[in-house]
Short mmCIF file of C-alpha atoms and ligand atoms in Angstrom, two decimals:
data_model
loop_
_atom_site.label_atom_id
_atom_site.label_comp_id
_atom_site.label_asym_id
_atom_site.label_seq_id
_atom_site.Cartn_x
_atom_site.Cartn_y
_atom_site.Cartn_z
CA MET A 14 0.00 0.00 0.00
CA THR A 15 1.37 3.36 -0.96
CA PRO A 16 1.22 6.07 1.67
CA LYS A 17 -1.22 8.79 0.74
CA SER A 18 0.40 12.07 0.06
CA PHE A 19 -0.27 14.79 2.60
CA HIS A 20 -1.66 18.07 1.31
CA PRO A 21 -1.30 20.71 4.01
CA LYS A 22 -3.19 23.13 1.81
CA ARG A 23 -6.25 20.90 1.70
CA TYR A 24 -6.78 20.72 5.41
CA TRP A 25 -6.08 24.38 6.06
CA VAL A 26 -8.84 25.11 3.59
CA ALA A 27 -11.11 22.69 5.45
CA LEU A 28 -10.26 24.34 8.78
CA LEU A 29 -10.91 27.77 7.42
CA GLY A 30 -14.27 26.54 6.14
CA VAL A 31 -15.21 25.29 9.61
CA ILE A 32 -14.20 28.55 11.26
CA LEU A 33 -16.12 30.62 8.74
CA ALA A 34 -19.18 28.42 9.16
CA ALA A 35 -18.99 28.89 12.93
CA LEU A 36 -18.64 32.65 12.57
CA ALA A 37 -21.54 32.79 10.13
CA PHE A 38 -23.84 31.91 13.06
CA PRO A 39 -23.11 34.62 15.59
CA ALA A 40 -24.00 33.85 19.17
CA THR A 41 -26.75 36.44 19.21
CA ALA A 42 -28.55 34.64 16.39
CA LEU A 43 -28.77 31.56 18.57
CA ALA A 44 -29.65 33.61 21.61
CA HIS A 45 -33.40 33.54 21.32
CA GLY A 46 -34.01 34.99 24.75
CA PRO A 47 -35.51 32.45 27.13
CA VAL A 48 -37.55 35.19 28.75
CA SER A 49 -40.21 37.51 27.46
CA GLY A 50 -42.32 39.84 29.49
CA GLY A 51 -40.94 38.83 32.86
CA VAL A 52 -39.27 41.03 35.40
CA LYS A 53 -36.12 42.71 34.17
CA THR A 54 -36.10 40.64 31.03
CA ASP A 55 -32.96 42.40 29.90
CA VAL A 56 -30.91 41.01 32.77
CA PHE A 57 -31.67 37.46 31.70
CA ASN A 58 -31.13 38.14 28.03
CA GLU A 59 -27.86 39.98 28.64
CA LEU A 60 -26.57 37.12 30.75
CA PHE A 61 -27.57 34.64 28.07
CA THR A 62 -25.84 36.67 25.36
CA THR A 63 -22.69 37.15 27.47
CA MET A 64 -22.51 33.44 28.16
CA MET A 65 -22.95 32.71 24.48
CA TRP A 66 -20.08 35.05 23.61
CA ILE A 67 -17.86 33.29 26.15
CA ALA A 68 -18.91 29.81 25.06
CA THR A 69 -18.79 30.31 21.29
CA PRO A 70 -15.01 30.95 20.93
CA ILE A 71 -14.32 28.08 23.34
CA PHE A 72 -16.48 25.81 21.23
CA VAL A 73 -14.77 26.93 18.02
CA ILE A 74 -11.25 26.56 19.49
CA VAL A 75 -12.01 23.08 20.87
CA GLU A 76 -13.47 21.91 17.57
CA VAL A 77 -10.58 23.35 15.56
CA LEU A 78 -7.99 21.71 17.84
CA LEU A 79 -9.88 18.45 17.65
CA LEU A 80 -9.92 18.54 13.85
CA PHE A 81 -6.27 19.58 13.81
CA ALA A 82 -5.29 16.62 16.03
CA ILE A 83 -7.34 14.19 13.98
CA ILE A 84 -5.82 15.33 10.71
CA ARG A 85 -2.28 16.15 11.74
CA TYR A 86 -1.67 13.06 13.89
CA ARG A 87 -3.58 10.51 11.87
CA ARG A 88 -2.00 7.21 10.89
CA ARG A 89 -0.97 7.64 7.30
CA SER A 90 -0.08 4.04 6.49
CA HIS A 91 -0.13 0.60 8.07
CA ASP A 92 3.56 0.49 8.78
CA GLU A 93 3.87 3.96 10.20
CA MET A 94 3.18 4.88 13.85
CA PRO A 95 2.00 8.50 14.11
CA GLU A 96 3.99 10.81 16.31
CA GLN A 97 3.26 10.09 20.01
CA VAL A 98 3.01 13.11 22.31
CA HIS A 99 3.06 12.83 26.12
CA GLY A 100 2.50 15.62 28.62
CA ASN A 101 3.27 19.28 28.47
CA THR A 102 3.39 20.96 31.87
CA PRO A 103 3.01 24.61 30.79
CA LEU A 104 0.08 23.66 28.52
CA GLU A 105 -1.63 21.59 31.21
CA LEU A 106 -1.16 24.32 33.82
CA SER A 107 -2.50 26.99 31.52
CA TRP A 108 -5.65 25.13 30.56
CA THR A 109 -6.35 24.20 34.18
CA ILE A 110 -5.94 27.79 35.34
CA GLY A 111 -7.69 29.14 32.24
CA ALA A 112 -10.71 26.89 32.74
CA PHE A 113 -10.86 27.87 36.42
CA VAL A 114 -10.86 31.57 35.55
CA ILE A 115 -13.57 31.14 32.91
CA ILE A 116 -15.77 29.12 35.28
CA ALA A 117 -15.25 31.68 38.04
CA VAL A 118 -16.35 34.49 35.71
CA VAL A 119 -19.42 32.53 34.55
CA PHE A 120 -20.28 31.70 38.17
CA VAL A 121 -20.06 35.31 39.31
CA LEU A 122 -22.13 36.56 36.36
CA GLY A 123 -24.80 33.93 36.95
CA TYR A 124 -24.81 34.34 40.72
CA ARG A 125 -25.36 38.09 40.45
CA VAL A 126 -28.42 37.62 38.26
CA MET A 127 -29.73 34.91 40.58
CA GLN A 128 -29.33 37.20 43.57
CA ASP A 129 -31.13 39.90 41.70
CA GLN A 130 -33.98 37.71 40.55
CA HIS A 131 -34.67 35.17 43.22
CA LEU A 132 -33.44 36.56 46.50
CA VAL A 133 -35.30 39.82 46.30
CA SER A 134 -35.93 41.12 49.77
CA ALA A 135 -39.18 42.94 49.90
CA GLY A 136 -38.36 45.09 52.89
CA PRO A 137 -38.71 48.88 52.96
CA ASP A 138 -35.10 49.41 51.85
CA SER A 139 -35.51 47.14 48.91
CA GLU A 140 -35.31 48.57 45.43
CA PHE A 141 -38.57 46.73 44.74
CA THR A 142 -41.69 47.63 46.59
CA PRO A 143 -44.22 44.94 45.90
CA ASP A 144 -47.63 46.16 44.79
CA MET A 145 -48.98 42.85 45.97
CA THR A 146 -47.75 39.58 47.40
CA VAL A 147 -48.91 36.09 46.55
CA HIS A 148 -48.11 33.13 48.77
CA VAL A 149 -47.51 30.14 46.52
CA TYR A 150 -47.78 26.64 47.98
CA GLY A 151 -46.85 23.53 46.05
CA TYR A 152 -48.27 20.21 47.18
CA MET A 153 -48.88 16.82 45.63
CA PHE A 154 -50.05 17.59 42.95
CA ASN A 155 -51.06 21.19 42.63
CA TRP A 156 -50.36 24.83 43.44
CA ASP A 157 -52.35 27.13 45.72
CA TYR A 158 -52.10 30.89 45.54
CA GLU A 159 -53.09 33.22 48.39
CA TYR A 160 -53.39 36.90 47.58
CA TYR A 161 -52.16 39.71 49.85
CA LEU A 162 -52.47 43.45 49.27
CA ALA A 163 -49.53 45.89 49.17
CA ASP A 164 -49.92 46.67 52.88
CA GLY A 165 -49.77 42.96 53.71
CA GLU A 166 -53.52 42.61 54.27
CA ASP A 167 -54.77 39.10 53.57
CA THR A 168 -57.60 39.16 51.01
CA ASP A 169 -58.59 35.56 51.91
CA VAL A 170 -58.72 34.97 48.17
CA MET A 171 -57.21 31.68 47.11
CA THR A 172 -56.89 30.10 43.69
CA THR A 173 -55.52 26.74 42.65
CA ARG A 174 -53.20 26.11 39.69
CA ASP A 175 -54.27 29.38 38.00
CA LEU A 176 -52.40 32.46 39.25
CA TYR A 177 -53.87 35.87 38.43
CA ILE A 178 -51.66 38.95 38.52
CA PRO A 179 -51.79 42.51 37.18
CA ALA A 180 -49.45 43.61 34.37
CA ASN A 181 -46.78 46.26 35.01
CA LYS A 182 -46.94 45.84 38.77
CA ASN A 183 -44.38 44.41 41.13
CA VAL A 184 -45.76 41.09 42.24
CA LEU A 185 -43.79 39.30 44.92
CA LEU A 186 -44.25 35.54 45.01
CA GLU A 187 -43.38 33.84 48.29
CA ILE A 188 -42.93 30.24 47.31
CA SER A 189 -43.08 27.28 49.67
CA SER A 190 -44.32 23.70 49.82
CA ARG A 191 -46.83 21.81 51.92
CA ASP A 192 -45.14 18.44 51.53
CA VAL A 193 -42.16 17.44 49.40
CA GLN A 194 -39.93 19.58 47.23
CA HIS A 195 -41.43 21.10 44.09
CA SER A 196 -40.14 23.75 41.73
CA PHE A 197 -42.09 26.71 40.41
CA TRP A 198 -41.17 27.28 36.79
CA VAL A 199 -42.78 29.52 34.19
CA PRO A 200 -40.08 29.64 31.52
CA LYS A 201 -41.27 32.82 29.82
CA LEU A 202 -41.36 34.78 33.06
CA ALA A 203 -38.39 33.72 35.16
CA GLY A 204 -36.05 30.91 36.09
CA LYS A 205 -36.99 28.00 38.33
CA VAL A 206 -37.49 28.61 42.01
CA ASP A 207 -37.68 25.62 44.32
CA ALA A 208 -40.67 25.19 46.59
CA VAL A 209 -39.19 23.74 49.75
CA PRO A 210 -41.21 22.70 52.82
CA GLY A 211 -40.50 24.90 55.84
CA TYR A 212 -38.68 27.52 53.81
CA THR A 213 -39.80 30.47 51.70
CA ASN A 214 -38.16 31.41 48.42
CA THR A 215 -39.13 34.58 46.62
CA MET A 216 -39.61 35.62 43.02
CA LEU A 217 -40.42 39.12 41.87
CA LEU A 218 -42.49 39.46 38.72
CA ASN A 219 -43.26 42.57 36.76
CA VAL A 220 -44.79 41.38 33.54
CA ASP A 221 -45.33 43.95 30.82
CA LYS A 222 -47.40 41.87 28.41
CA PRO A 223 -50.84 40.68 29.49
CA GLY A 224 -51.60 37.11 28.52
CA THR A 225 -51.44 33.57 29.82
CA TYR A 226 -48.04 32.06 30.58
CA GLU A 227 -47.77 28.34 31.09
CA GLY A 228 -45.48 26.64 33.52
CA GLN A 229 -44.86 23.34 35.21
CA CYS A 230 -43.45 21.89 38.40
CA ALA A 231 -39.79 21.31 37.59
CA GLU A 232 -38.80 18.98 40.41
CA TYR A 233 -39.86 15.34 40.28
CA CYS A 234 -42.22 15.08 43.23
CA GLY A 235 -44.18 11.88 42.72
CA LEU A 236 -46.26 9.97 40.25
CA ASN A 237 -48.42 12.88 39.14
CA HIS A 238 -45.55 15.37 38.96
CA TYR A 239 -46.39 15.87 35.30
CA ALA A 240 -49.85 17.11 36.23
CA MET A 241 -48.56 20.02 38.37
CA ALA A 242 -49.28 22.62 35.73
CA ILE A 243 -49.08 26.35 36.35
CA ASN A 244 -51.11 28.97 34.45
CA VAL A 245 -50.18 32.58 35.08
CA HIS A 246 -52.87 34.95 33.85
CA VAL A 247 -51.48 38.45 33.49
CA MET A 248 -54.32 40.96 33.30
CA GLU A 249 -54.57 44.68 32.64
CA PRO A 250 -54.45 46.32 36.09
CA ALA A 251 -58.07 47.53 35.86
CA ASP A 252 -59.27 44.05 34.89
CA PHE A 253 -57.25 42.56 37.68
CA ASP A 254 -58.70 44.96 40.25
CA ALA A 255 -62.20 44.04 39.08
CA TRP A 256 -61.34 40.34 39.26
CA LEU A 257 -59.87 40.69 42.74
CA SER A 258 -62.75 42.68 44.20
CA ASN A 259 -65.17 40.17 42.72
CA GLN A 260 -63.21 37.36 44.35
CA ILE A 261 -63.16 39.24 47.67
CA THR A 262 -66.94 39.69 47.53
CA GLN A 263 -67.40 35.99 46.81
CA GLU A 264 -65.00 35.18 49.61
CA ASN A 265 -66.93 37.33 52.10
CA GLU A 266 -70.18 35.58 51.26
CA PHE A 267 -68.49 32.21 51.34
CA GLN A 268 -69.69 29.73 53.93
CA PRO A 269 -67.44 26.68 53.97
CA VAL A 270 -69.31 23.40 54.22
CA GLY A 271 -66.88 22.04 56.82
CA THR A 272 -66.48 18.43 57.79
CA ASP A 273 -69.82 17.78 59.47
CA LEU A 274 -71.33 14.96 57.46
CA SER A 275 -74.85 15.64 58.70
CA VAL A 276 -75.04 18.97 56.85
CA GLU A 277 -77.94 19.00 54.39
CA LEU A 278 -76.78 19.62 50.83
CA PRO A 279 -78.85 21.41 48.18
CA ASN A 280 -79.52 19.82 44.78
CA GLY A 281 -76.31 19.78 42.79
CA ASN A 282 -75.63 20.76 39.19
CA SER A 283 -73.23 18.37 37.49
CA ASP A 284 -72.06 20.93 34.89
CA GLU A 285 -71.05 23.31 37.67
CA GLY A 286 -69.40 20.34 39.36
CA GLU A 287 -67.34 19.57 36.28
CA GLN A 288 -66.01 23.14 36.24
CA LEU A 289 -65.28 22.94 39.98
CA ILE A 290 -63.24 19.75 39.82
CA TYR A 291 -61.08 21.58 37.31
CA ASP A 292 -60.90 24.87 39.26
CA LEU A 293 -60.16 23.15 42.54
CA GLY A 294 -57.44 21.08 40.92
CA CYS A 295 -59.05 17.65 41.51
CA THR A 296 -58.10 16.68 37.96
CA ALA A 297 -54.41 16.78 38.89
CA CYS A 298 -54.90 13.48 40.71
CA HIS A 299 -58.20 12.04 39.46
CA ALA A 300 -59.07 11.08 35.90
CA VAL A 301 -62.59 10.35 34.71
CA ASP A 302 -62.34 6.72 33.75
CA LYS A 303 -58.93 5.44 34.73
CA ASP A 304 -57.52 4.99 38.22
CA GLN A 305 -54.36 6.97 38.79
CA PRO A 306 -51.62 6.04 41.24
CA SER A 307 -52.58 9.29 42.99
CA GLY A 308 -56.30 8.58 43.23
CA PRO A 309 -59.27 6.59 41.99
CA ALA A 310 -61.13 7.57 38.83
CA PHE A 311 -64.42 9.45 39.07
CA ASP A 312 -66.39 6.67 37.38
CA ARG A 313 -64.97 4.14 39.79
CA MET A 314 -65.82 6.39 42.77
CA SER A 315 -69.30 6.70 41.36
CA MET A 316 -69.59 2.91 41.20
CA ASP A 317 -68.01 2.37 44.60
CA ALA A 318 -70.41 4.86 46.14
CA HIS A 319 -73.31 2.49 45.47
CA HIS A 320 -71.73 -0.37 47.34
CA VAL A 321 -70.69 1.00 50.71
CA GLU A 322 -72.75 -0.41 53.51
CA GLY A 323 -74.48 2.11 55.71
CA TYR A 324 -74.01 4.99 53.24
CA SER A 325 -76.05 6.43 50.43
CA PRO A 326 -73.89 7.19 47.35
CA GLU A 327 -74.11 10.90 48.18
CA GLN A 328 -73.06 10.35 51.81
CA TYR A 329 -70.11 8.25 50.73
CA LEU A 330 -68.91 10.89 48.25
CA HIS A 331 -69.53 13.65 50.79
CA GLU A 332 -67.25 11.88 53.25
CA SER A 333 -64.67 11.04 50.56
CA ILE A 334 -64.30 14.73 49.74
CA VAL A 335 -64.31 16.47 53.13
CA LEU A 336 -62.78 13.60 55.14
CA PRO A 337 -60.73 11.88 52.44
CA CYS A 338 -58.70 9.79 54.85
CA ALA A 339 -61.71 8.27 56.66
CA GLN A 340 -61.73 5.31 54.29
CA LEU A 341 -59.58 4.64 51.28
CA ALA A 342 -60.65 3.17 47.98
CA GLU A 343 -59.50 -0.39 47.42
CA GLY A 344 -55.95 -0.55 46.12
CA TYR A 345 -54.86 2.66 47.90
CA ASP A 346 -53.02 2.40 51.17
CA GLN A 347 -51.90 5.99 51.57
CA CYS A 348 -54.04 9.09 51.96
CA ILE A 349 -52.39 11.93 50.06
CA MET A 350 -55.48 14.00 49.37
CA PRO A 351 -55.50 17.43 51.04
CA GLN A 352 -57.93 17.33 53.96
CA ASP A 353 -59.10 20.93 53.73
CA TYR A 354 -61.67 20.67 50.95
CA GLY A 355 -64.40 21.25 53.53
CA GLU A 356 -62.89 24.72 53.94
CA ARG A 357 -62.50 25.31 50.22
CA MET A 358 -66.06 24.64 49.14
CA ASP A 359 -69.51 25.59 50.29
CA ALA A 360 -72.50 23.27 50.46
CA GLU A 361 -73.49 24.12 46.90
CA ASP A 362 -70.00 23.43 45.50
CA LEU A 363 -69.93 20.10 47.28
CA ALA A 364 -73.40 19.18 46.01
CA ASP A 365 -72.34 20.14 42.46
CA ILE A 366 -69.24 17.97 42.64
CA ILE A 367 -71.18 15.02 44.01
CA ALA A 368 -73.72 15.51 41.21
CA TYR A 369 -70.88 15.51 38.71
CA ILE A 370 -69.24 12.36 40.09
CA THR A 371 -72.49 10.42 40.22
CA SER A 372 -73.22 11.44 36.62
CA VAL A 373 -69.80 10.52 35.33
CA ASP A 374 -70.89 7.36 33.55
CA ARG A 375 -72.37 9.57 30.83
CA TYR A 376 -68.78 10.07 29.67
CA GLU A 377 -67.20 8.29 26.76
CA PRO A 378 -64.03 6.48 27.79
CA GLY A 379 -61.01 8.70 27.34
CA LEU A 380 -62.85 11.98 27.64
CA GLN A 381 -61.15 14.24 30.16
CA PRO A 382 -62.88 16.75 32.39
CA GLY A 383 -61.99 20.35 31.79
CA PRO A 384 -63.28 23.89 31.92
CA ASN A 385 -66.81 24.44 30.57
CA LYS A 386 -66.80 23.97 26.85
CU1 CUA B 418 -44.41 19.02 42.11
CU2 CUA B 418 -43.11 17.92 40.51
#
């Protein structure tokens, strides 16, 4: 076999081609900002662009050196051993120190933005005065939001999964967990913030574009982790004020049904019930026609309800909702359902939900409950 001739020209041309191709895609073209409309969007986007400008030359240099080594030190024929190179102290020292310096710079840049974004202190000396505060609680498998006014007054308004905030206002989220660790993540608004039991993390939002922003729990927290969706509804301030005062009025008239099973319930409306099981977040753990690891299906509950001795179907469902741990459906040995639904619904809500569950066999298999269509 004849050794192939080596054309230095050919591979310099190839290298040049690679470098030009890399430069033809400037970092900023790849830097589609991960954030739009969140608080201090620019800080995130600047950090992203800076990191891209640091990473791009490193990527190009590494790839060029790799290609160079592959081409320059390749085996050119069967009987020839390519040049063997071992160790180079100055080179090794410089890339160790160089890498350390680069990582230190990246760390400091990132840490400063994190401090700015996630560890906002809302005290009087803070640069940010919150126009309102929302306490955010993650739990298996949902999110609750409690709304507080600028002066710290509790509105008693609570929503589940859907967070409502005004646009162009400083909204401070105080994020915690009722059970295991979760992570509050709405990619278009801000980075992830962990929801840790017994500890409060903060996130400051000031969203300039009204609209709905979707998010998701970003920490694996159990079998229905995937169902821990987050919807942030950003409203025009006037619309938000109207929404909030409407909620406050409803809250003031609200009479929780409590846990007394002897309470008489009115006649329920199953359509209202279907909306409620969505609004209250029941659908995070219960499907219509298929048992979930997190809870039995509604059609199965409806069937079970007819076969419990000493209970009417309505009584059984009543107990299952306000005292969920009193008896567990067959196949479930742990009670993970929140036990405060008696506080979250009035007699009418409860009657509506019971009406919905007992009517659930009208569903086609596979059809999921959802907001009113
Ligand atoms: Cu909560 Cu994953």
